[in-house]
XYZ file of C-alpha atoms in Angstrom:
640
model
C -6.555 -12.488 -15.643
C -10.300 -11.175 -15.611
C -10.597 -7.613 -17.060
C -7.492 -8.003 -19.200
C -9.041 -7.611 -22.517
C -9.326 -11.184 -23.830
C -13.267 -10.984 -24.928
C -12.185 -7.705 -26.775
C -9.433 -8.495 -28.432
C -10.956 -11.686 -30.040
C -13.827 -9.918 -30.577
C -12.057 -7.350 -32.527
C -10.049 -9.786 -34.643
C -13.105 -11.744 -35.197
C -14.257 -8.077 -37.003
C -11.569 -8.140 -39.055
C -11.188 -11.420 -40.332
C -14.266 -13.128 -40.535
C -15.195 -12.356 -43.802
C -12.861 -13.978 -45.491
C -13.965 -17.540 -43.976
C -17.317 -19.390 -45.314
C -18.650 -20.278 -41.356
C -18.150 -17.674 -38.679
C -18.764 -18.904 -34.762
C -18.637 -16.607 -31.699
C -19.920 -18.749 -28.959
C -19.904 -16.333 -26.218
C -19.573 -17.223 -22.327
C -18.853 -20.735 -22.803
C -18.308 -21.079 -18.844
C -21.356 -19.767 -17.557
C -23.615 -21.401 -20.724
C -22.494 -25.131 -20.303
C -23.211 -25.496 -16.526
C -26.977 -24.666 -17.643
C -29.310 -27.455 -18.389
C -29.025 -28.535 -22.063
C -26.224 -25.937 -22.512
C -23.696 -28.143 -23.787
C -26.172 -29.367 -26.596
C -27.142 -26.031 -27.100
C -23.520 -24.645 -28.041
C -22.990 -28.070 -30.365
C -26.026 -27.196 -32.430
C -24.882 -24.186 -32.976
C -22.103 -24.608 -35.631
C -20.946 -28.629 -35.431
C -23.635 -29.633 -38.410
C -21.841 -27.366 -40.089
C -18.250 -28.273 -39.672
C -18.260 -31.292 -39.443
C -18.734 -31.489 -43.286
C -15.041 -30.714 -43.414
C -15.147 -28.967 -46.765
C -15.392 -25.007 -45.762
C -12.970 -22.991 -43.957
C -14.302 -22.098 -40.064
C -13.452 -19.169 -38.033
C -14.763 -20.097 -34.382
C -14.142 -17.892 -31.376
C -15.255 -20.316 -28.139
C -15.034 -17.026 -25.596
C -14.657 -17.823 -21.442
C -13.703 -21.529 -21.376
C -12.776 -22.990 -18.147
C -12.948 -26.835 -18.505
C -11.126 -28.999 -20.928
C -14.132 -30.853 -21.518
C -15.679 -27.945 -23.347
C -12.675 -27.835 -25.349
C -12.952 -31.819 -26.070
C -16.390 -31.272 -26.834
C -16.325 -27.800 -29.069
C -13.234 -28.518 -31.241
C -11.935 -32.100 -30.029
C -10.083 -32.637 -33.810
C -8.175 -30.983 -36.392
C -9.875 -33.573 -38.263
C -13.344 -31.540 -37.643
C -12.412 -28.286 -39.385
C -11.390 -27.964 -43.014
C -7.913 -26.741 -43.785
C -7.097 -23.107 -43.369
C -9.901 -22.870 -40.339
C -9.060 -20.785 -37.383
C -9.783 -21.700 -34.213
C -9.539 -18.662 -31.182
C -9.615 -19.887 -27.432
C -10.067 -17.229 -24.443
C -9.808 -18.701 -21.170
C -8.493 -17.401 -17.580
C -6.437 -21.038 -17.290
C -3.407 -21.438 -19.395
C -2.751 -25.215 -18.193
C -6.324 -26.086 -19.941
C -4.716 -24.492 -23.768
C -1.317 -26.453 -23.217
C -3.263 -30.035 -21.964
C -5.328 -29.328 -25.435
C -2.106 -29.161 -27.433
C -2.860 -25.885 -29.046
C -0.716 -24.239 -31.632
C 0.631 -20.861 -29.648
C -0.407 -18.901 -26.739
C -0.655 -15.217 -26.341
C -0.446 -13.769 -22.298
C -2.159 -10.117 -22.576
C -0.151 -7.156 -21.357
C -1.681 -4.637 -19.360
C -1.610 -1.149 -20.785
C 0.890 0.778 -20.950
C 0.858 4.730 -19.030
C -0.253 5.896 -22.389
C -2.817 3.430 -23.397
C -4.217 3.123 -19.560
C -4.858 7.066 -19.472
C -6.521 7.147 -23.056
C -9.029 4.361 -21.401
C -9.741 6.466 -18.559
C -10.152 9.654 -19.876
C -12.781 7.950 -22.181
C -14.629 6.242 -19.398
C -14.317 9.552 -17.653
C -14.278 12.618 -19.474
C -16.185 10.792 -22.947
C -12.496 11.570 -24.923
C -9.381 9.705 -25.201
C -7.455 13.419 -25.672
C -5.401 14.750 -22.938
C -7.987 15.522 -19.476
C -9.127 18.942 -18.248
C -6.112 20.895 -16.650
C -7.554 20.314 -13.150
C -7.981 16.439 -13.468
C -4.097 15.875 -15.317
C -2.508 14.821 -12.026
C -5.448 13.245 -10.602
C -5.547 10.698 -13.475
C -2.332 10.068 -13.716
C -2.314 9.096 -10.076
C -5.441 6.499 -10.928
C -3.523 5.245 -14.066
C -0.791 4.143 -11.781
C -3.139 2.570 -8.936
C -4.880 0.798 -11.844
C -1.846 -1.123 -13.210
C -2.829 -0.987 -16.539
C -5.859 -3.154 -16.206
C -8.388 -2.198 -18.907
C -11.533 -3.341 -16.476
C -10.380 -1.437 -13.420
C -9.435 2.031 -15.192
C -12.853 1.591 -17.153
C -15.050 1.338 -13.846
C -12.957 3.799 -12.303
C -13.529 6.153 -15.144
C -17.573 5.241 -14.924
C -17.459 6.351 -10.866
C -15.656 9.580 -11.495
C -17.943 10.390 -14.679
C -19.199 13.691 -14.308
C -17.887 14.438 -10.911
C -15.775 17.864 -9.786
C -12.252 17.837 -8.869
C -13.338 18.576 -5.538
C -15.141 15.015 -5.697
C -12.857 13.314 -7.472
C -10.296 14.300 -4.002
C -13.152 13.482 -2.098
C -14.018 9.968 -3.720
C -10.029 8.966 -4.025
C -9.130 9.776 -0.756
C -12.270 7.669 0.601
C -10.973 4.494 -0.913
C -9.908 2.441 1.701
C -6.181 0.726 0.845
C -7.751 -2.494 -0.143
C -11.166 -1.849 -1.335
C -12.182 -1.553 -5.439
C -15.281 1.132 -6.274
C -16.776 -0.691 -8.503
C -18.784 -4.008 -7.301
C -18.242 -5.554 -10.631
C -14.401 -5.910 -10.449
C -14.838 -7.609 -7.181
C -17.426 -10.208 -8.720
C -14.606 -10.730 -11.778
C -11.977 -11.252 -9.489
C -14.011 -13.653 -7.656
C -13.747 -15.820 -10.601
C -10.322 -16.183 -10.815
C -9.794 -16.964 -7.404
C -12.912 -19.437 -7.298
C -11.188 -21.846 -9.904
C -8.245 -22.947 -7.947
C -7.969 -25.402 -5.323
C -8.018 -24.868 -1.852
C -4.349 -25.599 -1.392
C -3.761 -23.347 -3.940
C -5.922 -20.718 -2.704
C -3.895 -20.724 0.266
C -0.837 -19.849 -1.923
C -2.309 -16.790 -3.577
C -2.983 -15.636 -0.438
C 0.533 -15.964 1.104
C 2.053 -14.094 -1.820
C -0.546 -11.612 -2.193
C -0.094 -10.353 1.504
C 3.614 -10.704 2.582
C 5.549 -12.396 -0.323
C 4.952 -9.892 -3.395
C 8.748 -8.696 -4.659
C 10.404 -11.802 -3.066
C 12.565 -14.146 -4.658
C 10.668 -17.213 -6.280
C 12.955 -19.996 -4.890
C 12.643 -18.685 -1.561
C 9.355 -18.071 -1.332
C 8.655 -22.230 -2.563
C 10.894 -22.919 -0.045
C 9.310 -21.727 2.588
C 5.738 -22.938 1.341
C 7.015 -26.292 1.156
C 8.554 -26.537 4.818
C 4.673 -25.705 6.156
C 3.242 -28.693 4.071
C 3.417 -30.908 7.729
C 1.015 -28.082 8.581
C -1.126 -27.943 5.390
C -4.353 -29.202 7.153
C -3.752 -26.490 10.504
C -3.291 -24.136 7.833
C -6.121 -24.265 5.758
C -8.524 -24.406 8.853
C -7.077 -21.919 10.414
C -7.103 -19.532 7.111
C -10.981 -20.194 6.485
C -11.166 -19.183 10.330
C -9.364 -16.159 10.122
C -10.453 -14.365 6.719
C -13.957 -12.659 6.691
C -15.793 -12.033 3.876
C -16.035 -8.796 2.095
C -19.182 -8.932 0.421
C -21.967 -10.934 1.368
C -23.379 -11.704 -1.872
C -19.909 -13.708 -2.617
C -19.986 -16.576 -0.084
C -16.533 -18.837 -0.648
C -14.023 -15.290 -1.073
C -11.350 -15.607 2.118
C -11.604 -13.729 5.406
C -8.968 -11.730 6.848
C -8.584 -10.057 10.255
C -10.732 -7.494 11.133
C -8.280 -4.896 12.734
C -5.979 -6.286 15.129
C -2.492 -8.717 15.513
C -1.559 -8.638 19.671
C 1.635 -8.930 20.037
C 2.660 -9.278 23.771
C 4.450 -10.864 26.810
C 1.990 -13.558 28.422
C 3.764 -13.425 31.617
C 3.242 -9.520 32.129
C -0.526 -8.647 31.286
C -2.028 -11.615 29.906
C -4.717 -11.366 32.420
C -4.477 -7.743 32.973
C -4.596 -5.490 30.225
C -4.688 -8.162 27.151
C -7.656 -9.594 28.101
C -9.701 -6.507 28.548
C -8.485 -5.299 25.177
C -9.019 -8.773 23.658
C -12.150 -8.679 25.306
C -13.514 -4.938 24.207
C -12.282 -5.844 20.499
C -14.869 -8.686 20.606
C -17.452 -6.687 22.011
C -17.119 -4.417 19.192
C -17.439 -6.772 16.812
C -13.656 -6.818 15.910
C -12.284 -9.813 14.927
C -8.314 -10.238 16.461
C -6.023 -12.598 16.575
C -4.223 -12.813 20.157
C -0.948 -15.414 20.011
C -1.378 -17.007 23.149
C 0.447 -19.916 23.054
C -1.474 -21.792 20.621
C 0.528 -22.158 17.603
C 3.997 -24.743 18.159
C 7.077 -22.172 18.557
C 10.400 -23.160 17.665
C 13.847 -21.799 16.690
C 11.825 -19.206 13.724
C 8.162 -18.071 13.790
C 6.025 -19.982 11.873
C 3.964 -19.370 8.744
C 1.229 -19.822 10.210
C 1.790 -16.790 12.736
C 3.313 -15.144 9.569
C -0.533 -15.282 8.148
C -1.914 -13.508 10.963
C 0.689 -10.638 11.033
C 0.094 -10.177 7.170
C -4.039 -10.705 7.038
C -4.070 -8.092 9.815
C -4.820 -4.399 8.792
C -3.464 -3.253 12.439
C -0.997 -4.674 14.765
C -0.686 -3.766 18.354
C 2.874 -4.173 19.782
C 2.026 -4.006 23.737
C 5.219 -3.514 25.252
C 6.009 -4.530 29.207
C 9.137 -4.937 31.147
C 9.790 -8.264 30.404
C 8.756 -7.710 26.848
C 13.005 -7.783 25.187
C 13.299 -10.767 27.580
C 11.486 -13.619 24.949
C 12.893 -14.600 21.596
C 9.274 -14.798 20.606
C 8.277 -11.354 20.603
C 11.400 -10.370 19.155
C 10.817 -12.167 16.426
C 7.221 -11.193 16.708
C 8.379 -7.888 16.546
C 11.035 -7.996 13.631
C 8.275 -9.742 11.247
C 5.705 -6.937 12.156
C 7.503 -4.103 10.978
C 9.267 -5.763 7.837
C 5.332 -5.880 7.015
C 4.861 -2.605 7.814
C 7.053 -1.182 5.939
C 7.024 -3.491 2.650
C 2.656 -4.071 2.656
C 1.494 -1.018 4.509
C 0.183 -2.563 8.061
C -0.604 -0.092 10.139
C 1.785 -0.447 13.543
C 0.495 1.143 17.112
C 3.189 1.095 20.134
C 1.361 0.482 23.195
C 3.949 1.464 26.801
C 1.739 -0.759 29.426
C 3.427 0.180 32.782
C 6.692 0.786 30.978
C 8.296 4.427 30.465
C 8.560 4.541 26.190
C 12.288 6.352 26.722
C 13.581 2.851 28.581
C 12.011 1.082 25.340
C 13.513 3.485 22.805
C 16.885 3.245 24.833
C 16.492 0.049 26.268
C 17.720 0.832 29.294
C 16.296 0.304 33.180
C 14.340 -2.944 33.673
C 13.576 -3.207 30.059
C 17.319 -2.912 28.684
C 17.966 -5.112 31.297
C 15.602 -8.092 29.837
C 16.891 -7.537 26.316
C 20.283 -7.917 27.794
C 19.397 -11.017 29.677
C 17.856 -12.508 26.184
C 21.271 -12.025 24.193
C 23.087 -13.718 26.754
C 20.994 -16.849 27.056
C 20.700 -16.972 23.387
C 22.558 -17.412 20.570
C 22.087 -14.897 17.934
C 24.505 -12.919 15.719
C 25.546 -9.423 15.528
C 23.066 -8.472 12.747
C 20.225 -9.967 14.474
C 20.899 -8.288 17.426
C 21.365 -4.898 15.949
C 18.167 -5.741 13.517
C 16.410 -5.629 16.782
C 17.749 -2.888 18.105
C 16.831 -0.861 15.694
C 13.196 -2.038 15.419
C 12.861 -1.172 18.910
C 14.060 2.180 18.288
C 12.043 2.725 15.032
C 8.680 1.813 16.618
C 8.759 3.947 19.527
C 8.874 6.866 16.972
C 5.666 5.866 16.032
C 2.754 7.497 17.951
C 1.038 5.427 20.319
C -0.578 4.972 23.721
C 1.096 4.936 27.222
C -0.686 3.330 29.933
C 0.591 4.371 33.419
C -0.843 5.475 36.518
C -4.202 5.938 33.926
C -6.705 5.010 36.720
C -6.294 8.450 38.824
C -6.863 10.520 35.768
C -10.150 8.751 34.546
C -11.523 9.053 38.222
C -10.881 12.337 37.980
C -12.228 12.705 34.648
C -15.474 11.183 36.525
C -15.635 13.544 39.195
C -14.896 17.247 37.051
C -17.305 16.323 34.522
C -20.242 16.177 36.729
C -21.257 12.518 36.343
C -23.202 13.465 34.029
C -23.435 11.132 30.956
C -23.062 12.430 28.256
C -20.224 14.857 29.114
C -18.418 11.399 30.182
C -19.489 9.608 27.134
C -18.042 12.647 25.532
C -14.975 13.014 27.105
C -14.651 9.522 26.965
C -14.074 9.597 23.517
C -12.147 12.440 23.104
C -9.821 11.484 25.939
C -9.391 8.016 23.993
C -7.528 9.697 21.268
C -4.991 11.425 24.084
C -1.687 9.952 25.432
C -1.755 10.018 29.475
C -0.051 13.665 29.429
C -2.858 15.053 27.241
C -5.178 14.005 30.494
C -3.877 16.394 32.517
C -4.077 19.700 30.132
C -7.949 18.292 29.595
C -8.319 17.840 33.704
C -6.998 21.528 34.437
C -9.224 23.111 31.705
C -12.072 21.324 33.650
C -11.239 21.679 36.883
C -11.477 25.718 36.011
C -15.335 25.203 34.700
C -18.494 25.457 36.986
C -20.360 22.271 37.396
C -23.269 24.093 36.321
C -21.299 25.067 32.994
C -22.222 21.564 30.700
C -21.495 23.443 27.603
C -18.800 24.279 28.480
C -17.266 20.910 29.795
C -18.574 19.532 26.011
C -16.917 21.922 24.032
C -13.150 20.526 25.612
C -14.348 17.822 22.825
C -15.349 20.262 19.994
C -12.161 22.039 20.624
C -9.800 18.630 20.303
C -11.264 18.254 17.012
C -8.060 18.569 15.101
C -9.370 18.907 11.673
C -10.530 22.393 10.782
C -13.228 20.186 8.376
C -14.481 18.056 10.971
C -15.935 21.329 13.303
C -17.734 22.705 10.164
C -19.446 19.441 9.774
C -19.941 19.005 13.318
C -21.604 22.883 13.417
C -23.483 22.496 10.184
C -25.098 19.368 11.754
C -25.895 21.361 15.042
C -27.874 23.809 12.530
C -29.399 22.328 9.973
C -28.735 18.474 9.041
C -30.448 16.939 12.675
C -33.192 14.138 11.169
C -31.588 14.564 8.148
C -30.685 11.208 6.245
C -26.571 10.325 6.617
C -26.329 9.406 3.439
C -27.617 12.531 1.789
C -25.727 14.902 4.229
C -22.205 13.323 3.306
C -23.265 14.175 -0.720
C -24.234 17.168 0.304
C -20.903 18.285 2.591
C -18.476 16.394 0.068
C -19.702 19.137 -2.192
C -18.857 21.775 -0.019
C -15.603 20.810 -0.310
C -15.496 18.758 2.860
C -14.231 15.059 3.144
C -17.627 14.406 5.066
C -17.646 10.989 5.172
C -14.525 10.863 7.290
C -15.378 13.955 9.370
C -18.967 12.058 10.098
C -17.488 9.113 11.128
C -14.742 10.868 13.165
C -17.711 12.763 14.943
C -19.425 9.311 15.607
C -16.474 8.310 17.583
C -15.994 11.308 19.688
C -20.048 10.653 20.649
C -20.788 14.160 19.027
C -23.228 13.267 16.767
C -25.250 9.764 16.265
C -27.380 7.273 13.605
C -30.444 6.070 14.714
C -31.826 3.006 13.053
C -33.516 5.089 9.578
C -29.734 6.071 8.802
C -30.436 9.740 10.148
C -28.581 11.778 11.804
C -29.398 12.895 15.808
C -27.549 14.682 18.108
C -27.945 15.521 21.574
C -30.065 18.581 22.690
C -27.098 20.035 25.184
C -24.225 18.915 22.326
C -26.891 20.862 19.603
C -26.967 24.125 22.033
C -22.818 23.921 22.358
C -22.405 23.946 18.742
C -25.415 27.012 17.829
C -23.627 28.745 21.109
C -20.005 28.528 19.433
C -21.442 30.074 16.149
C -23.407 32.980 18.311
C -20.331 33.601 19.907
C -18.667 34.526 16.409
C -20.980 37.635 16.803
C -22.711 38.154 19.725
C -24.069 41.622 18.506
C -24.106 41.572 14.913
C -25.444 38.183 14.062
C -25.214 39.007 10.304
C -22.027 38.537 10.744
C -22.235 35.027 12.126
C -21.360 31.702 9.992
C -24.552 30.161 10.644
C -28.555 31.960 10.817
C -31.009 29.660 12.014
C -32.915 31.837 14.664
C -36.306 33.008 13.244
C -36.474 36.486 14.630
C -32.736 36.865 13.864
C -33.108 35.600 10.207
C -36.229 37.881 9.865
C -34.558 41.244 10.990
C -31.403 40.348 8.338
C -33.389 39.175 5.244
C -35.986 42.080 5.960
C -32.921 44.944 6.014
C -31.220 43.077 3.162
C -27.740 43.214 6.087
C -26.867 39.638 5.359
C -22.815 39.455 4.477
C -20.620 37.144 3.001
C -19.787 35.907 6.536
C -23.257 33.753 6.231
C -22.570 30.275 5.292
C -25.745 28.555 6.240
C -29.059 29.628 6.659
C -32.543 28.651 7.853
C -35.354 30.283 7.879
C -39.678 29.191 8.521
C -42.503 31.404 8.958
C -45.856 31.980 7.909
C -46.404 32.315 3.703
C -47.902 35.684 4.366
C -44.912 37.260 5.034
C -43.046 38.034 1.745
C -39.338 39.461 1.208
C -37.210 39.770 -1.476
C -34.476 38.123 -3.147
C -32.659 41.488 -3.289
C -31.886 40.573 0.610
C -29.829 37.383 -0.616
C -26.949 39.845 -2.625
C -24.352 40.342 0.045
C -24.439 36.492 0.984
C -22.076 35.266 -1.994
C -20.549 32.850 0.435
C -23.883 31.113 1.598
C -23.621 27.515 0.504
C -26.768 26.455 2.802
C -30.426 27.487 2.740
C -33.245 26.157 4.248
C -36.495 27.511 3.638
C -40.151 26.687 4.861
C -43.333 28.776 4.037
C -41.256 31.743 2.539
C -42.648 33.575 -0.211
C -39.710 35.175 -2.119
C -40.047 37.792 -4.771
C -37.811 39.417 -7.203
C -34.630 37.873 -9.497
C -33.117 34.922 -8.573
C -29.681 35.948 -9.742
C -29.396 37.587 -6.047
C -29.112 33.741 -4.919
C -25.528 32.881 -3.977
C -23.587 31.067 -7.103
C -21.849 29.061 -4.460
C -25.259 27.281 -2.906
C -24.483 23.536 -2.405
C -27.898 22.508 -0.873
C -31.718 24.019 -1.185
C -34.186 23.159 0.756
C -37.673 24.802 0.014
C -40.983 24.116 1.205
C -43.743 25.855 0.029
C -41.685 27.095 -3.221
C -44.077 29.426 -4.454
C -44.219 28.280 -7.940
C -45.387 25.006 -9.987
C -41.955 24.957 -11.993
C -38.479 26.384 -11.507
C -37.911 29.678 -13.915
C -35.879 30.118 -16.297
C -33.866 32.057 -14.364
C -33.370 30.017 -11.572
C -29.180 29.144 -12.533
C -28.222 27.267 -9.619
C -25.063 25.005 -11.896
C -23.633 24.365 -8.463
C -25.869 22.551 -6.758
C -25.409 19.103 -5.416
C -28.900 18.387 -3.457
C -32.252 20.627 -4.247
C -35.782 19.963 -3.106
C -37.946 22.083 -4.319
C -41.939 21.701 -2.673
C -44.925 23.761 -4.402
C -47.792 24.484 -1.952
């Protein structure tokens, strides 16, 4: 395996014991050096005059090999090396040291709990002694994700270097279920993989998606019954696997989102194909069984793939949906997934009540009935199903009935106006069909002339306490301000930004435009400045958020700021002077924006807490001495 350790431990017993051999040879990289031009004659020069005289002991290390005919070429005899030589072979392909005939072969372990958090805390921390109090669990929980591979917990530990616990949350949380921080891991593990054959490619990828835990025998068994479909399979896998990095062109695709699993006779024209349809729109890659693939008595492997290279299956569930053997077994396979490799499973009720489903009762009972009569199954299948019916309609999903009426009259309360529909839009996409109507009445009691208003139903769905302060902080002070630097700068605020932007982005509250900055809409801006004025209407000192010049003016000039203030921004002519004094009573401010302000006085009245400083026209050449802002995570300081 790449990352193991192999370089370093041979490197390390090449330390040790080299000096008591007359010829020492570490030929490093052997893989990458041969396929050069002239590398193979390159590497022989190196030591072969030498050895070949037979009469002094050797110790050669040939580091990275990956073809026996480096092996045939580097040491092809015992006859080459004078007794007592040692010869050390590191190479990611055990079949090319037994085809060799060499004298043993050593597997590396990963590390064990101990070992693994020594590495990381010295990648992280710069000490192999116990972690700060703060980061204890928080490494312990990246020991265990890490395995005990050396080159994982040592990139790990280089990404978290230096970074708060706050961050370290932050980062953790951020990395998606599949994903690896570090670029170079994904280029090592590309290596691995690249070596083997396509057939065998295919296999790695069975077990690494639905067949990790199972029993050996079975697993062969069942890879060996789809050999009459090796060819559909392999085309079909290079189809449906996308690349995760561009700058590695032969690693396998996978789904983008989306397994549909659904009855053809019900909605395949109706609602499948306008989801199928808005998927590709989007750019999301799903797979849609549509009678393509050969069914028989079990579902095949090749469906199997699809289920397991999907990162979301929806189940759509119609009347008739019990009624086929198909999407029971569909069904089964999709949450066995679920709950042994983490797919993500959303319920979909298309013109179906989700109690007859749960129940199965009514018209859909009825079909599941009809299925167990016509078939034959036994009584643990049947109850098998049973209960997967049960168990996914405890999962939250979407029910589409009667939906039509409420987005009409979505249309008419909101105005027509378009950007109070995009907005709605998007909030109301995140709502089951009774959420429409609570949304419709709090509408239907707003003015038309009231925009704000009919936006901030949106705001107010944001469920995330998080995601409104980054929505508001945007209103006030990030607009035009680069994405990139405004999730740093929020992420240090204690705010998983990054989510909470993107979030935002699909409620329509807040948008990119093509320089990666971030713009908003004027009316959407106005909502969120209006929500913070309304915090206090007549003491605006005591709002979260100062951005109004007059307003800002009045507080800094009669030192009345509080800790209330969060954020603040503040431009006016470089005339006009005031003092740092006026900053004491705003320990909470974590914000500031300032342009052509002349500040005098100490700089210890600055909050401790400030996350971002923005200053143009800083009125001197250099920062003093005094200036101790430790907690800063973004600063731009510009002398005038």
């Amino acid at each position: 395996m790449t990352g193991i350790g192999k370089t370093t431990i041979a490197q390390s017993i090449f330390n040790q014991i080299s000096p008591y051999f007359e010829y020492n040879y570490f030929l490093n990289n052997i893989g990458t050096v041969w396929e050069r031009n002239g590398g193979q004659v390159s590497l022989q020069e190196k030591f072969l005059f030498d050895i070949r005289k037979g009469t002094k002991r050797v110790l050669l290390v040939l580091e990275n090999v990956d073809k026996l005919e480096q092996l045939n070429a580097l040491c092809g005899s015992r006859k080459w090396f004078a007794p007592g030589s040692k010869i050390i072979i590191t190479t990611r392909d055990r079949h090319l040291l037994k085809e060799h005939g060499v004298d043993h072969i050593y597997r590396v372990k990963e590390l064990d709990k101990s070992e693994s958090l020594d590495l990381l805390n010295c990648s992280a921390f710069s000490q192999t002694t116990r972690p700060p109090e703060d980061f204890v669990d928080l490494s312990r929980q990246r020991v265990a994700y890490s395995r005990g591979w050396p080159l994982a917990l040592k990139a790990l530990g280089r990404f978290l270097h230096g970074k708060k616990v706050l961050e370290w949350k932050g980062i953790l949380s951020s990395i998606e279920k599949f994903s690896i921080p570090d670029p170079r891991l994904l280029n090592a593990l590309e290596k691995s993989f690249s070596d083997l054959s396509d057939n065998e490619k295919q296999i790695f990828l069975d077990i690494a998606y639905f067949f990790i835990g199972m029993n050996q025998n079975d697993v062969l068994q069942t890879l060996n019954k789809s050999t009459q479909y090796a060819a559909l399979q392999i085309s079909m896998a290079r189809y449906i696997t996308k690349r995760q990095s561009s700058n590695l062109p032969d690693q396998p695709k996978i789904y983008d989102v989306y397994f549909l699993s659904f009855r053809g006779v019900d909605n395949r024209s109706k609602f499948i194909s306008h989801l199928y349809s808005s998927l590709q729109n989007s750019a999301i890659f799903a797979f849609r069984d549509d009678d393509e693939l050969q069914r028989g008595e079990h579902i095949s492997i090749a469906l199997l793939r699809a289920i397991g290279q999907s990162r979301i299956s929806i189940v759509v569930f119609s009347t008739n949906y019990a009624n086929s053997r198909w999407c029971m077994l569909e069904l089964e396979k999709i949450m066995e997934i679920g709950r042994t490799r983490g797919l993500v499973v959303v319920p979909v009720f298309y013109e179906v009540d989700p109690s007859e489903v749960r129940h199965q009762n009514s018209q859909f009972g009825k079909g599941f009935d009809d299925l167990i009569s016509k078939i034959s199954v036994d009584e643990s299948t049947k109850s098998n199903w049973r209960r997967e019916i049960f168990d996914i309609c405890g999962i939250s999903g979407f029910t589409l009935i009667d939906s039509r009426d409420s987005s009409t009259d979505v249309i008419g309360y909101s105005g027509r106006l378009p950007l109070a529909l995009e907005v709605l839009g998007s909030y109301l996409s995140d709502c089951e069909i009774t959420e429409w109507q609570k949304v419709l009445d709090k509408l239907k009691c707003i003015p038309d002339f009231q925009v704000q208003e009919k936006l901030k139903v949106s705001f107010k769905g944001l469920k995330d306490y998080m995601e409104k302060q980054i929505f508001l902080d945007i209103a006030c002070f990030f607009i035009g301000v680069d994405k990139k630097d405004v999730i740093q700068i929020l992420n240090g605020c204690g705010f998983f930004a990054d989510i909470g932007i993107k979030v935002l982005l699909e409620r329509a509250l807040v948008t990119v435009d093509k320089g990666n900055k971030l713009r908003m809409h004027d009316l959407l801006r106005d909502m969120g400045r209006q929500i913070v004025f309304e915090e206090s209407p007549s003491d605006p000192e005591n709002c979260s958020r100062l951005w109004h010049r007059e307003e800002v003016f009045d507080i800094l000039s009669n030192q009345k700021g509080t800790e209330a203030v969060k954020g603040l921004a503040l431009e006016f002519p470089r005339e006009d002077c005031l003092e740092t004094k006026a900053f004491k009573k705003m320990n909470k401010l974590r914000l500031l924006r300032l342009a052509g302000v002349q500040l005098k006085g100490d700089y210890k009245y600055l909050s401790r807490d400030l996350r971002w400083l923005y200053w143009h026209g800083f009125p001197e050449s250099y920062a003093p001495a005094k200036f101790q802002q430790r907690s800063l995570v973004a600063f731009e300081l510009k002398y005038i």
